[in-house]
Amino acid sequence: MIASTALAAAPAFAVSYGVEIGAIRIMPQSKSTILRTELNPNLLGTALGLTSFDSPGTSFSPSDATTLVATFVQTFGDHFLVKFEGGIPPRFKLNGSGIVTAPGPAGALFSVDLGNSANQPLATARQWSPITLLQYRPLSPASRIQPYIGLGVGYTFFTNVKLGKGTEADLNSQFGTPLAALALKPGPTSASAHASSSVALAFNGGASYLIGKHWALTGSVSYGLLSTNSRIDLKAADGSILAQSRANLVLNPLITGLLLNYRF
């Protein structure tokens, strides 16, 4: 009886809902490893000393991007919010620098300049990054200004990963055709790009300004811990792999946003 009376007297843990919509600017703070190329071994290639090799001086950097986001917001009590954020996947351009070249005398035949202006961008891709954020707001809900800090976890994957036309043409002519000849596999070669998916952490902060009973304007800054393994495949006409080139790309985006919030 005493326990039930105490529970009845306890304040209710209020739950409310809302939505946000707005624009974000994504600015990758990127760095990359050098490109590592692995050649599919064959008798003629081995005789010429063509094996796996690194390309010192090569690097990659993605462009900035702007996109629209939409967020479902659930408030617990006076200070905690959970946000489920998605939006239109931004399209990034990947630029490069440095020269991919085979070691020794074979370098005269196998060489691609990643920094050549005709090869920019090296590739393009769309990034999908749905994320769940937990935010803490220290002030009373009645306060017109609501600063907050947050932590989030999301899953990032890439679609429409495509090589630039110049890069694709160079790879096929400078690497694909000679490698196919050494492997005794005639016919046109093909090149394709790929990027791995990953789980990402994000640190978030900002403030909301209440402009009415149900409306607020929110400014936010986030920093994400995100990386991807990128890969380029060169294939012979029969679909077999001639070479694969790999690099790890650390993106770690800095994200600023301005959103309009409606609370039901």
Short mmCIF file of C-alpha atoms in Angstrom, two decimals:
data_model
loop_
_atom_site.label_atom_id
_atom_site.label_comp_id
_atom_site.label_asym_id
_atom_site.label_seq_id
_atom_site.Cartn_x
_atom_site.Cartn_y
_atom_site.Cartn_z
CA MET A 1 0.00 0.00 0.00
CA ILE A 2 2.82 2.39 0.89
CA ALA A 3 4.68 1.53 -2.34
CA SER A 4 1.65 2.11 -4.52
CA THR A 5 0.98 5.46 -2.84
CA ALA A 6 4.57 6.54 -3.47
CA LEU A 7 4.35 5.59 -7.13
CA ALA A 8 1.12 7.51 -7.52
CA ALA A 9 2.72 10.59 -6.00
CA ALA A 10 5.82 10.47 -8.26
CA PRO A 11 5.84 12.96 -11.17
CA ALA A 12 5.10 11.51 -14.61
CA PHE A 13 8.07 11.08 -16.95
CA ALA A 14 6.83 13.25 -19.80
CA VAL A 15 7.38 12.10 -23.37
CA SER A 16 6.78 14.37 -26.35
CA TYR A 17 7.49 14.24 -30.08
CA GLY A 18 8.61 16.57 -32.82
CA VAL A 19 10.19 16.83 -36.25
CA GLU A 20 13.03 18.87 -37.71
CA ILE A 21 13.88 19.76 -41.27
CA GLY A 22 16.75 21.82 -42.58
CA ALA A 23 20.06 22.00 -44.42
CA ILE A 24 23.51 20.74 -43.44
CA ARG A 25 26.97 21.42 -44.82
CA ILE A 26 29.35 18.44 -44.77
CA MET A 27 33.07 19.24 -44.77
CA PRO A 28 35.30 16.14 -44.64
CA GLN A 29 38.53 16.55 -42.66
CA SER A 30 40.14 13.85 -44.75
CA LYS A 31 43.39 12.00 -45.12
CA SER A 32 44.24 8.82 -47.00
CA THR A 33 46.80 6.08 -47.24
CA ILE A 34 48.82 5.67 -50.41
CA LEU A 35 47.43 3.41 -53.09
CA ARG A 36 48.39 -0.26 -52.95
CA THR A 37 48.01 -2.21 -56.21
CA GLU A 38 47.81 -6.01 -56.31
CA LEU A 39 48.28 -7.67 -59.69
CA ASN A 40 46.79 -11.02 -60.54
CA PRO A 41 49.91 -13.14 -61.14
CA ASN A 42 50.59 -14.61 -64.56
CA LEU A 43 53.63 -16.17 -66.18
CA LEU A 44 54.62 -13.24 -68.41
CA GLY A 45 53.96 -10.63 -65.72
CA THR A 46 56.06 -12.52 -63.18
CA ALA A 47 58.89 -12.78 -65.69
CA LEU A 48 58.83 -8.97 -66.06
CA GLY A 49 58.81 -8.49 -62.28
CA LEU A 50 55.22 -7.20 -62.18
CA THR A 51 53.91 -7.97 -58.71
CA SER A 52 52.08 -6.01 -56.02
CA PHE A 53 53.40 -2.48 -55.48
CA ASP A 54 52.75 0.76 -53.57
CA SER A 55 52.50 4.19 -55.18
CA PRO A 56 54.20 6.70 -52.83
CA GLY A 57 52.83 10.22 -53.04
CA THR A 58 49.30 9.22 -54.01
CA SER A 59 46.42 10.63 -51.97
CA PHE A 60 42.68 11.25 -52.18
CA SER A 61 40.34 13.97 -50.91
CA PRO A 62 36.54 14.26 -51.11
CA SER A 63 34.71 17.50 -51.85
CA ASP A 64 32.36 19.31 -49.46
CA ALA A 65 28.62 18.82 -49.93
CA THR A 66 25.30 20.37 -48.89
CA THR A 67 22.05 18.47 -48.47
CA LEU A 68 18.64 18.46 -46.77
CA VAL A 69 17.90 16.41 -43.66
CA ALA A 70 14.75 15.41 -41.80
CA THR A 71 14.70 14.29 -38.17
CA PHE A 72 12.19 12.61 -35.90
CA VAL A 73 12.59 13.83 -32.31
CA GLN A 74 11.46 12.11 -29.11
CA THR A 75 11.84 14.01 -25.81
CA PHE A 76 12.12 12.21 -22.47
CA GLY A 77 11.46 14.39 -19.44
CA ASP A 78 12.90 17.88 -19.35
CA HIS A 79 16.45 17.28 -20.50
CA PHE A 80 16.93 14.29 -22.83
CA LEU A 81 16.13 13.89 -26.51
CA VAL A 82 16.59 11.05 -28.97
CA LYS A 83 16.81 11.96 -32.65
CA PHE A 84 16.53 9.70 -35.69
CA GLU A 85 18.07 11.58 -38.61
CA GLY A 86 18.04 10.88 -42.35
CA GLY A 87 17.79 12.92 -45.51
CA ILE A 88 18.78 13.25 -49.13
CA PRO A 89 22.11 11.44 -49.60
CA PRO A 90 24.77 13.97 -50.64
CA ARG A 91 26.90 13.41 -53.74
CA PHE A 92 30.63 13.68 -53.20
CA LYS A 93 33.44 14.09 -55.72
CA LEU A 94 36.76 12.38 -55.00
CA ASN A 95 39.88 14.12 -56.28
CA GLY A 96 43.36 12.64 -56.34
CA SER A 97 47.05 13.42 -56.61
CA GLY A 98 50.22 11.49 -57.31
CA ILE A 99 51.19 8.93 -59.92
CA VAL A 100 50.32 5.24 -59.93
CA THR A 101 53.18 3.49 -61.67
CA ALA A 102 54.65 0.00 -61.75
CA PRO A 103 58.18 -0.40 -60.41
CA GLY A 104 61.21 -0.76 -62.65
CA PRO A 105 61.21 -0.66 -66.46
CA ALA A 106 57.51 -1.65 -66.53
CA GLY A 107 56.67 1.82 -65.24
CA ALA A 108 57.07 3.15 -68.77
CA LEU A 109 54.05 1.10 -69.80
CA PHE A 110 51.99 1.12 -66.60
CA SER A 111 51.42 4.66 -65.31
CA VAL A 112 48.41 6.85 -64.47
CA ASP A 113 48.63 10.44 -63.19
CA LEU A 114 45.86 10.80 -60.60
CA GLY A 115 46.46 14.56 -60.38
CA ASN A 116 45.89 15.18 -64.09
CA SER A 117 43.09 17.73 -64.48
CA ALA A 118 41.49 15.47 -67.11
CA ASN A 119 41.13 12.81 -64.40
CA GLN A 120 39.23 15.01 -61.94
CA PRO A 121 37.11 13.94 -60.28
CA LEU A 122 38.57 10.46 -59.96
CA ALA A 123 35.20 9.17 -58.80
CA THR A 124 31.79 10.23 -57.50
CA ALA A 125 29.52 8.59 -54.93
CA ARG A 126 26.38 9.14 -52.87
CA GLN A 127 26.73 8.77 -49.11
CA TRP A 128 23.90 7.41 -46.95
CA SER A 129 24.32 8.08 -43.23
CA PRO A 130 21.19 7.47 -41.12
CA ILE A 131 22.07 8.22 -37.50
CA THR A 132 20.57 8.07 -34.00
CA LEU A 133 21.55 10.86 -31.59
CA LEU A 134 21.13 11.16 -27.83
CA GLN A 135 21.13 14.80 -26.69
CA TYR A 136 21.21 16.44 -23.26
CA ARG A 137 19.75 19.90 -22.65
CA PRO A 138 20.71 21.29 -19.23
CA LEU A 139 18.23 24.19 -19.01
CA SER A 140 14.55 24.21 -18.12
CA PRO A 141 12.15 23.53 -21.03
CA ALA A 142 10.73 27.03 -20.41
CA SER A 143 14.05 28.64 -21.34
CA ARG A 144 13.89 30.37 -24.72
CA ILE A 145 17.48 29.37 -25.53
CA GLN A 146 18.27 25.66 -25.26
CA PRO A 147 21.96 24.69 -25.58
CA TYR A 148 22.69 20.99 -25.94
CA ILE A 149 25.39 18.37 -26.35
CA GLY A 150 24.96 14.94 -27.88
CA LEU A 151 26.46 11.67 -28.98
CA GLY A 152 25.34 9.59 -31.95
CA VAL A 153 25.96 6.37 -33.80
CA GLY A 154 25.12 5.75 -37.44
CA TYR A 155 25.67 3.41 -40.34
CA THR A 156 27.27 4.79 -43.49
CA PHE A 157 27.24 3.21 -46.92
CA PHE A 158 27.80 4.40 -50.47
CA THR A 159 25.84 3.96 -53.69
CA ASN A 160 26.34 5.09 -57.29
CA VAL A 161 30.11 4.80 -56.90
CA LYS A 162 31.46 5.63 -60.35
CA LEU A 163 34.87 6.39 -61.80
CA GLY A 164 35.30 9.65 -63.69
CA LYS A 165 35.40 9.18 -67.46
CA GLY A 166 38.99 10.39 -67.72
CA THR A 167 40.19 8.12 -64.92
CA GLU A 168 38.33 5.13 -66.32
CA ALA A 169 39.81 5.68 -69.79
CA ASP A 170 43.35 6.09 -68.42
CA LEU A 171 43.13 2.98 -66.25
CA ASN A 172 41.91 0.86 -69.13
CA SER A 173 44.47 2.13 -71.63
CA GLN A 174 47.49 2.44 -69.32
CA PHE A 175 46.91 -0.61 -67.09
CA GLY A 176 44.05 -2.72 -68.37
CA THR A 177 45.16 -3.26 -71.97
CA PRO A 178 48.83 -4.12 -71.15
CA LEU A 179 47.82 -6.40 -68.26
CA ALA A 180 45.26 -8.19 -70.42
CA ALA A 181 47.94 -8.75 -73.08
CA LEU A 182 50.33 -10.21 -70.49
CA ALA A 183 47.56 -12.48 -69.19
CA LEU A 184 46.75 -13.58 -72.77
CA LYS A 185 43.16 -12.40 -72.36
CA PRO A 186 42.20 -10.35 -75.45
CA GLY A 187 39.32 -7.92 -75.60
CA PRO A 188 38.35 -4.65 -73.90
CA THR A 189 38.99 -4.27 -70.17
CA SER A 190 36.76 -2.56 -67.61
CA ALA A 191 37.43 -0.54 -64.44
CA SER A 192 35.07 0.00 -61.50
CA ALA A 193 35.23 1.70 -58.09
CA HIS A 194 33.91 0.48 -54.74
CA ALA A 195 33.70 1.85 -51.16
CA SER A 196 33.08 -0.10 -47.98
CA SER A 197 30.34 0.62 -45.44
CA SER A 198 31.06 1.29 -41.75
CA VAL A 199 29.62 2.23 -38.37
CA ALA A 200 30.35 5.85 -37.45
CA LEU A 201 30.35 7.81 -34.19
CA ALA A 202 29.38 11.48 -34.02
CA PHE A 203 29.78 14.20 -31.39
CA ASN A 204 27.13 16.89 -31.53
CA GLY A 205 26.46 20.30 -30.00
CA GLY A 206 24.45 23.43 -30.63
CA ALA A 207 21.48 25.43 -29.43
CA SER A 208 17.78 25.88 -30.16
CA TYR A 209 15.90 29.18 -29.98
CA LEU A 210 12.18 28.93 -29.17
CA ILE A 211 10.12 31.13 -31.46
CA GLY A 212 6.69 29.97 -30.34
CA LYS A 213 4.85 27.30 -28.38
CA HIS A 214 5.58 24.64 -30.98
CA TRP A 215 8.39 26.11 -33.10
CA ALA A 216 12.14 26.45 -32.63
CA LEU A 217 15.16 27.25 -34.76
CA THR A 218 18.19 25.01 -34.19
CA GLY A 219 21.84 25.48 -35.07
CA SER A 220 24.15 22.49 -34.78
CA VAL A 221 27.76 21.44 -35.20
CA SER A 222 28.80 17.79 -35.41
CA TYR A 223 32.06 15.94 -35.83
CA GLY A 224 32.01 12.37 -37.10
CA LEU A 225 34.53 9.55 -36.87
CA LEU A 226 34.19 7.87 -40.25
CA SER A 227 36.44 6.00 -42.67
CA THR A 228 36.03 3.79 -45.72
CA ASN A 229 38.16 1.36 -47.67
CA SER A 230 38.11 2.27 -51.35
CA ARG A 231 38.95 -0.17 -54.13
CA ILE A 232 39.37 -0.05 -57.91
CA ASP A 233 38.97 -3.28 -59.88
CA LEU A 234 40.44 -3.85 -63.34
CA LYS A 235 38.86 -6.76 -65.18
CA ALA A 236 39.58 -8.55 -68.43
CA ALA A 237 36.93 -9.08 -71.09
CA ASP A 238 36.07 -12.49 -69.58
CA GLY A 239 35.37 -10.88 -66.16
CA SER A 240 38.51 -12.12 -64.42
CA ILE A 241 40.44 -9.75 -62.14
CA LEU A 242 43.62 -8.29 -63.61
CA ALA A 243 44.44 -5.89 -60.75
CA GLN A 244 42.97 -4.35 -57.62
CA SER A 245 44.09 -1.06 -56.07
CA ARG A 246 43.18 -0.18 -52.49
CA ALA A 247 43.44 2.78 -50.14
CA ASN A 248 41.92 3.70 -46.79
CA LEU A 249 40.18 7.07 -46.71
CA VAL A 250 39.52 8.78 -43.36
CA LEU A 251 36.63 11.21 -43.81
CA ASN A 252 35.91 12.53 -40.27
CA PRO A 253 33.37 15.13 -41.45
CA LEU A 254 32.69 18.44 -39.73
CA ILE A 255 28.98 19.13 -40.20
CA THR A 256 27.12 22.39 -39.61
CA GLY A 257 23.36 22.68 -39.82
CA LEU A 258 20.39 25.00 -39.52
CA LEU A 259 17.03 23.32 -38.87
CA LEU A 260 13.42 24.30 -38.14
CA ASN A 261 11.84 22.28 -35.35
CA TYR A 262 8.14 21.62 -34.72
CA ARG A 263 7.06 20.05 -31.43
CA PHE A 264 3.65 18.39 -31.29
#
